[in-house]
Amino acid sequence: MLRTGVCHGTCNGSGMSCVPTYEVNIIAHGPNGPIPIPNMLSCGCIAQGSCYRGDHFESHWQLIETTTDNVTTAIVSEELINVGKCVGSCPMGPARCYPSDDDCKLSLPGTRLTCAPQSSVLYTYTDLSGATVSVATVDRCGCLTG
């Protein structure tokens, strides 16, 4: 059995929610290769309707080669990369008036904003086959339309 965790409980103050703040992937081996399973390690309280970057770690195997006195040594290393993920929720966008804001005959609710990455950073390493691999890591999150 695999326990992946769940956040529950109450937070002090109104408008606060208990959400995951730190998780890592456990790699299960399936018939078609490795399967990452999120494993939540800690929870915290954030304001409802807020969007933030949470820690999310992935395991990647890399090849590190060093050369000393014309002798090349290759080391296989497991690297935990904090790729991050966007967590939380966003409010609705502003309502729209038709035909115009000055003459509002019909008011439609705004579109749902989505908590999503606003910027990312590439982490580059050499995998076991010697190929260069780039992994996008979430740098900043925000509420976006769409």
PDB file of C-alpha atoms in Angstrom:
ATOM      1  CA  MET A   1       0.000   0.000   0.000  1.00  0.00           C
ATOM      2  CA  LEU A   2       1.192   3.500  -0.812  1.00  0.00           C
ATOM      3  CA  ARG A   3       0.201   6.466   1.345  1.00  0.00           C
ATOM      4  CA  THR A   4       0.262   9.753  -0.524  1.00  0.00           C
ATOM      5  CA  GLY A   5      -1.155  12.037   2.179  1.00  0.00           C
ATOM      6  CA  VAL A   6      -3.973  14.534   2.366  1.00  0.00           C
ATOM      7  CA  CYS A   7      -4.318  18.004   3.889  1.00  0.00           C
ATOM      8  CA  HIS A   8      -7.266  18.639   6.171  1.00  0.00           C
ATOM      9  CA  GLY A   9      -8.024  20.670   9.233  1.00  0.00           C
ATOM     10  CA  THR A  10      -8.819  24.231  10.111  1.00  0.00           C
ATOM     11  CA  CYS A  11      -6.711  27.349   9.900  1.00  0.00           C
ATOM     12  CA  ASN A  12      -6.829  30.332  12.233  1.00  0.00           C
ATOM     13  CA  GLY A  13      -8.637  33.253  10.696  1.00  0.00           C
ATOM     14  CA  SER A  14     -11.416  33.360   8.171  1.00  0.00           C
ATOM     15  CA  GLY A  15     -10.661  32.940   4.509  1.00  0.00           C
ATOM     16  CA  MET A  16      -7.775  30.508   5.087  1.00  0.00           C
ATOM     17  CA  SER A  17      -7.436  27.008   3.601  1.00  0.00           C
ATOM     18  CA  CYS A  18      -5.225  24.051   4.495  1.00  0.00           C
ATOM     19  CA  VAL A  19      -3.258  23.126   1.343  1.00  0.00           C
ATOM     20  CA  PRO A  20      -0.174  21.054   0.362  1.00  0.00           C
ATOM     21  CA  THR A  21       3.077  23.018   0.619  1.00  0.00           C
ATOM     22  CA  TYR A  22       5.744  20.328   0.085  1.00  0.00           C
ATOM     23  CA  GLU A  23       5.616  17.111  -1.908  1.00  0.00           C
ATOM     24  CA  VAL A  24       7.926  14.707  -3.688  1.00  0.00           C
ATOM     25  CA  ASN A  25       7.282  12.060  -6.315  1.00  0.00           C
ATOM     26  CA  ILE A  26       7.614   8.411  -5.396  1.00  0.00           C
ATOM     27  CA  ILE A  27       8.565   6.356  -8.441  1.00  0.00           C
ATOM     28  CA  ALA A  28       6.552   3.175  -8.888  1.00  0.00           C
ATOM     29  CA  HIS A  29       7.706   0.753 -11.569  1.00  0.00           C
ATOM     30  CA  GLY A  30       4.920  -0.213 -13.958  1.00  0.00           C
ATOM     31  CA  PRO A  31       4.842  -2.402 -17.052  1.00  0.00           C
ATOM     32  CA  ASN A  32       5.464   0.635 -19.302  1.00  0.00           C
ATOM     33  CA  GLY A  33       8.201   2.211 -17.208  1.00  0.00           C
ATOM     34  CA  PRO A  34       8.365   4.426 -14.130  1.00  0.00           C
ATOM     35  CA  ILE A  35       5.188   6.077 -12.827  1.00  0.00           C
ATOM     36  CA  PRO A  36       5.583   9.204 -10.640  1.00  0.00           C
ATOM     37  CA  ILE A  37       3.162   9.296  -7.689  1.00  0.00           C
ATOM     38  CA  PRO A  38       2.897  12.563  -5.713  1.00  0.00           C
ATOM     39  CA  ASN A  39       3.625  12.100  -2.002  1.00  0.00           C
ATOM     40  CA  MET A  40       2.569  15.035   0.181  1.00  0.00           C
ATOM     41  CA  LEU A  41       4.934  15.746   3.069  1.00  0.00           C
ATOM     42  CA  SER A  42       3.584  18.944   4.632  1.00  0.00           C
ATOM     43  CA  CYS A  43       0.592  21.272   4.634  1.00  0.00           C
ATOM     44  CA  GLY A  44       0.104  24.930   5.437  1.00  0.00           C
ATOM     45  CA  CYS A  45      -2.527  27.657   5.635  1.00  0.00           C
ATOM     46  CA  ILE A  46      -2.960  30.160   2.811  1.00  0.00           C
ATOM     47  CA  ALA A  47      -5.611  32.735   2.003  1.00  0.00           C
ATOM     48  CA  GLN A  48      -8.457  31.322  -0.068  1.00  0.00           C
ATOM     49  CA  GLY A  49      -8.393  32.596  -3.610  1.00  0.00           C
ATOM     50  CA  SER A  50      -4.622  32.935  -3.674  1.00  0.00           C
ATOM     51  CA  CYS A  51      -2.225  31.338  -6.133  1.00  0.00           C
ATOM     52  CA  TYR A  52       1.311  30.415  -5.138  1.00  0.00           C
ATOM     53  CA  ARG A  53       4.296  28.264  -6.108  1.00  0.00           C
ATOM     54  CA  GLY A  54       4.494  25.058  -4.102  1.00  0.00           C
ATOM     55  CA  ASP A  55       7.482  22.763  -3.854  1.00  0.00           C
ATOM     56  CA  HIS A  56       7.261  19.672  -6.047  1.00  0.00           C
ATOM     57  CA  PHE A  57      10.300  17.423  -6.439  1.00  0.00           C
ATOM     58  CA  GLU A  58      11.045  15.020  -9.281  1.00  0.00           C
ATOM     59  CA  SER A  59      13.807  12.456  -9.348  1.00  0.00           C
ATOM     60  CA  HIS A  60      16.118  12.502 -12.382  1.00  0.00           C
ATOM     61  CA  TRP A  61      19.155  10.306 -13.021  1.00  0.00           C
ATOM     62  CA  GLN A  62      22.158  12.121 -14.401  1.00  0.00           C
ATOM     63  CA  LEU A  63      25.659  11.286 -15.567  1.00  0.00           C
ATOM     64  CA  ILE A  64      28.463  13.398 -14.098  1.00  0.00           C
ATOM     65  CA  GLU A  65      31.844  13.078 -15.797  1.00  0.00           C
ATOM     66  CA  THR A  66      35.064  14.463 -14.357  1.00  0.00           C
ATOM     67  CA  THR A  67      38.528  14.349 -15.888  1.00  0.00           C
ATOM     68  CA  THR A  68      41.702  14.351 -13.788  1.00  0.00           C
ATOM     69  CA  ASP A  69      45.177  13.616 -15.218  1.00  0.00           C
ATOM     70  CA  ASN A  70      43.631  12.476 -18.546  1.00  0.00           C
ATOM     71  CA  VAL A  71      41.426   9.931 -16.731  1.00  0.00           C
ATOM     72  CA  THR A  72      37.673  10.401 -17.126  1.00  0.00           C
ATOM     73  CA  THR A  73      35.460   9.178 -14.319  1.00  0.00           C
ATOM     74  CA  ALA A  74      31.703   8.841 -14.803  1.00  0.00           C
ATOM     75  CA  ILE A  75      29.390   8.924 -11.805  1.00  0.00           C
ATOM     76  CA  VAL A  76      25.685   8.123 -11.938  1.00  0.00           C
ATOM     77  CA  SER A  77      23.767  10.374  -9.595  1.00  0.00           C
ATOM     78  CA  GLU A  78      20.114  10.743  -8.665  1.00  0.00           C
ATOM     79  CA  GLU A  79      19.169  14.420  -8.661  1.00  0.00           C
ATOM     80  CA  LEU A  80      16.026  15.675  -6.922  1.00  0.00           C
ATOM     81  CA  ILE A  81      14.869  18.707  -8.881  1.00  0.00           C
ATOM     82  CA  ASN A  82      12.356  21.111  -7.356  1.00  0.00           C
ATOM     83  CA  VAL A  83      10.244  21.651 -10.470  1.00  0.00           C
ATOM     84  CA  GLY A  84       7.537  23.388  -8.444  1.00  0.00           C
ATOM     85  CA  LYS A  85       3.855  23.592  -9.245  1.00  0.00           C
ATOM     86  CA  CYS A  86       1.158  26.206  -9.002  1.00  0.00           C
ATOM     87  CA  VAL A  87      -1.262  25.628  -6.156  1.00  0.00           C
ATOM     88  CA  GLY A  88      -4.366  27.466  -5.055  1.00  0.00           C
ATOM     89  CA  SER A  89      -7.266  29.139  -6.721  1.00  0.00           C
ATOM     90  CA  CYS A  90      -8.043  32.414  -8.386  1.00  0.00           C
ATOM     91  CA  PRO A  91     -11.089  34.667  -8.263  1.00  0.00           C
ATOM     92  CA  MET A  92     -13.430  35.227 -11.168  1.00  0.00           C
ATOM     93  CA  GLY A  93     -12.410  37.903 -13.640  1.00  0.00           C
ATOM     94  CA  PRO A  94     -14.406  41.132 -13.839  1.00  0.00           C
ATOM     95  CA  ALA A  95     -17.992  41.026 -15.097  1.00  0.00           C
ATOM     96  CA  ARG A  96     -18.637  42.189 -18.652  1.00  0.00           C
ATOM     97  CA  CYS A  97     -21.389  44.571 -19.685  1.00  0.00           C
ATOM     98  CA  TYR A  98     -23.109  44.548 -23.083  1.00  0.00           C
ATOM     99  CA  PRO A  99     -23.335  46.488 -25.280  1.00  0.00           C
ATOM    100  CA  SER A 100     -20.909  48.707 -23.316  1.00  0.00           C
ATOM    101  CA  ASP A 101     -19.909  49.691 -19.773  1.00  0.00           C
ATOM    102  CA  ASP A 102     -21.737  53.022 -20.223  1.00  0.00           C
ATOM    103  CA  ASP A 103     -24.982  51.382 -21.358  1.00  0.00           C
ATOM    104  CA  CYS A 104     -25.093  48.022 -19.516  1.00  0.00           C
ATOM    105  CA  LYS A 105     -28.192  46.107 -20.606  1.00  0.00           C
ATOM    106  CA  LEU A 106     -26.726  42.663 -19.926  1.00  0.00           C
ATOM    107  CA  SER A 107     -24.088  41.785 -17.355  1.00  0.00           C
ATOM    108  CA  LEU A 108     -22.241  38.516 -17.813  1.00  0.00           C
ATOM    109  CA  PRO A 109     -20.046  36.992 -15.134  1.00  0.00           C
ATOM    110  CA  GLY A 110     -16.322  37.205 -15.713  1.00  0.00           C
ATOM    111  CA  THR A 111     -14.249  34.281 -16.873  1.00  0.00           C
ATOM    112  CA  ARG A 112     -12.588  31.964 -14.387  1.00  0.00           C
ATOM    113  CA  LEU A 113      -8.940  32.808 -13.821  1.00  0.00           C
ATOM    114  CA  THR A 114      -6.538  29.869 -13.578  1.00  0.00           C
ATOM    115  CA  CYS A 115      -3.613  29.463 -11.174  1.00  0.00           C
ATOM    116  CA  ALA A 116      -0.755  28.783 -13.607  1.00  0.00           C
ATOM    117  CA  PRO A 117       2.991  29.361 -14.101  1.00  0.00           C
ATOM    118  CA  GLN A 118       3.864  32.930 -15.109  1.00  0.00           C
ATOM    119  CA  SER A 119       7.557  32.232 -15.603  1.00  0.00           C
ATOM    120  CA  SER A 120       9.859  29.235 -15.612  1.00  0.00           C
ATOM    121  CA  VAL A 121      13.559  28.437 -15.508  1.00  0.00           C
ATOM    122  CA  LEU A 122      15.266  25.607 -17.400  1.00  0.00           C
ATOM    123  CA  TYR A 123      17.413  23.159 -15.442  1.00  0.00           C
ATOM    124  CA  THR A 124      19.794  21.284 -17.749  1.00  0.00           C
ATOM    125  CA  TYR A 125      21.663  18.051 -17.037  1.00  0.00           C
ATOM    126  CA  THR A 126      23.179  15.041 -18.846  1.00  0.00           C
ATOM    127  CA  ASP A 127      21.108  11.846 -18.642  1.00  0.00           C
ATOM    128  CA  LEU A 128      22.450   8.288 -18.473  1.00  0.00           C
ATOM    129  CA  SER A 129      22.647   7.957 -22.261  1.00  0.00           C
ATOM    130  CA  GLY A 130      24.807  11.089 -22.469  1.00  0.00           C
ATOM    131  CA  ALA A 131      22.032  13.267 -23.928  1.00  0.00           C
ATOM    132  CA  THR A 132      21.469  16.793 -22.644  1.00  0.00           C
ATOM    133  CA  VAL A 133      18.034  17.107 -21.032  1.00  0.00           C
ATOM    134  CA  SER A 134      16.278  20.310 -20.023  1.00  0.00           C
ATOM    135  CA  VAL A 135      13.559  20.341 -17.362  1.00  0.00           C
ATOM    136  CA  ALA A 136      11.311  23.397 -16.991  1.00  0.00           C
ATOM    137  CA  THR A 137      10.909  24.460 -13.363  1.00  0.00           C
ATOM    138  CA  VAL A 138       8.155  26.794 -12.206  1.00  0.00           C
ATOM    139  CA  ASP A 139       9.625  30.091 -11.077  1.00  0.00           C
ATOM    140  CA  ARG A 140       6.505  32.162 -10.383  1.00  0.00           C
ATOM    141  CA  CYS A 141       2.736  31.549 -10.367  1.00  0.00           C
ATOM    142  CA  GLY A 142      -0.191  33.861 -10.921  1.00  0.00           C
ATOM    143  CA  CYS A 143      -3.817  34.099 -11.983  1.00  0.00           C
ATOM    144  CA  LEU A 144      -4.208  33.959 -15.771  1.00  0.00           C
ATOM    145  CA  THR A 145      -7.219  33.954 -18.087  1.00  0.00           C
ATOM    146  CA  GLY A 146      -7.939  30.916 -20.100  1.00  0.00           C
TER     147      GLY A 146
END
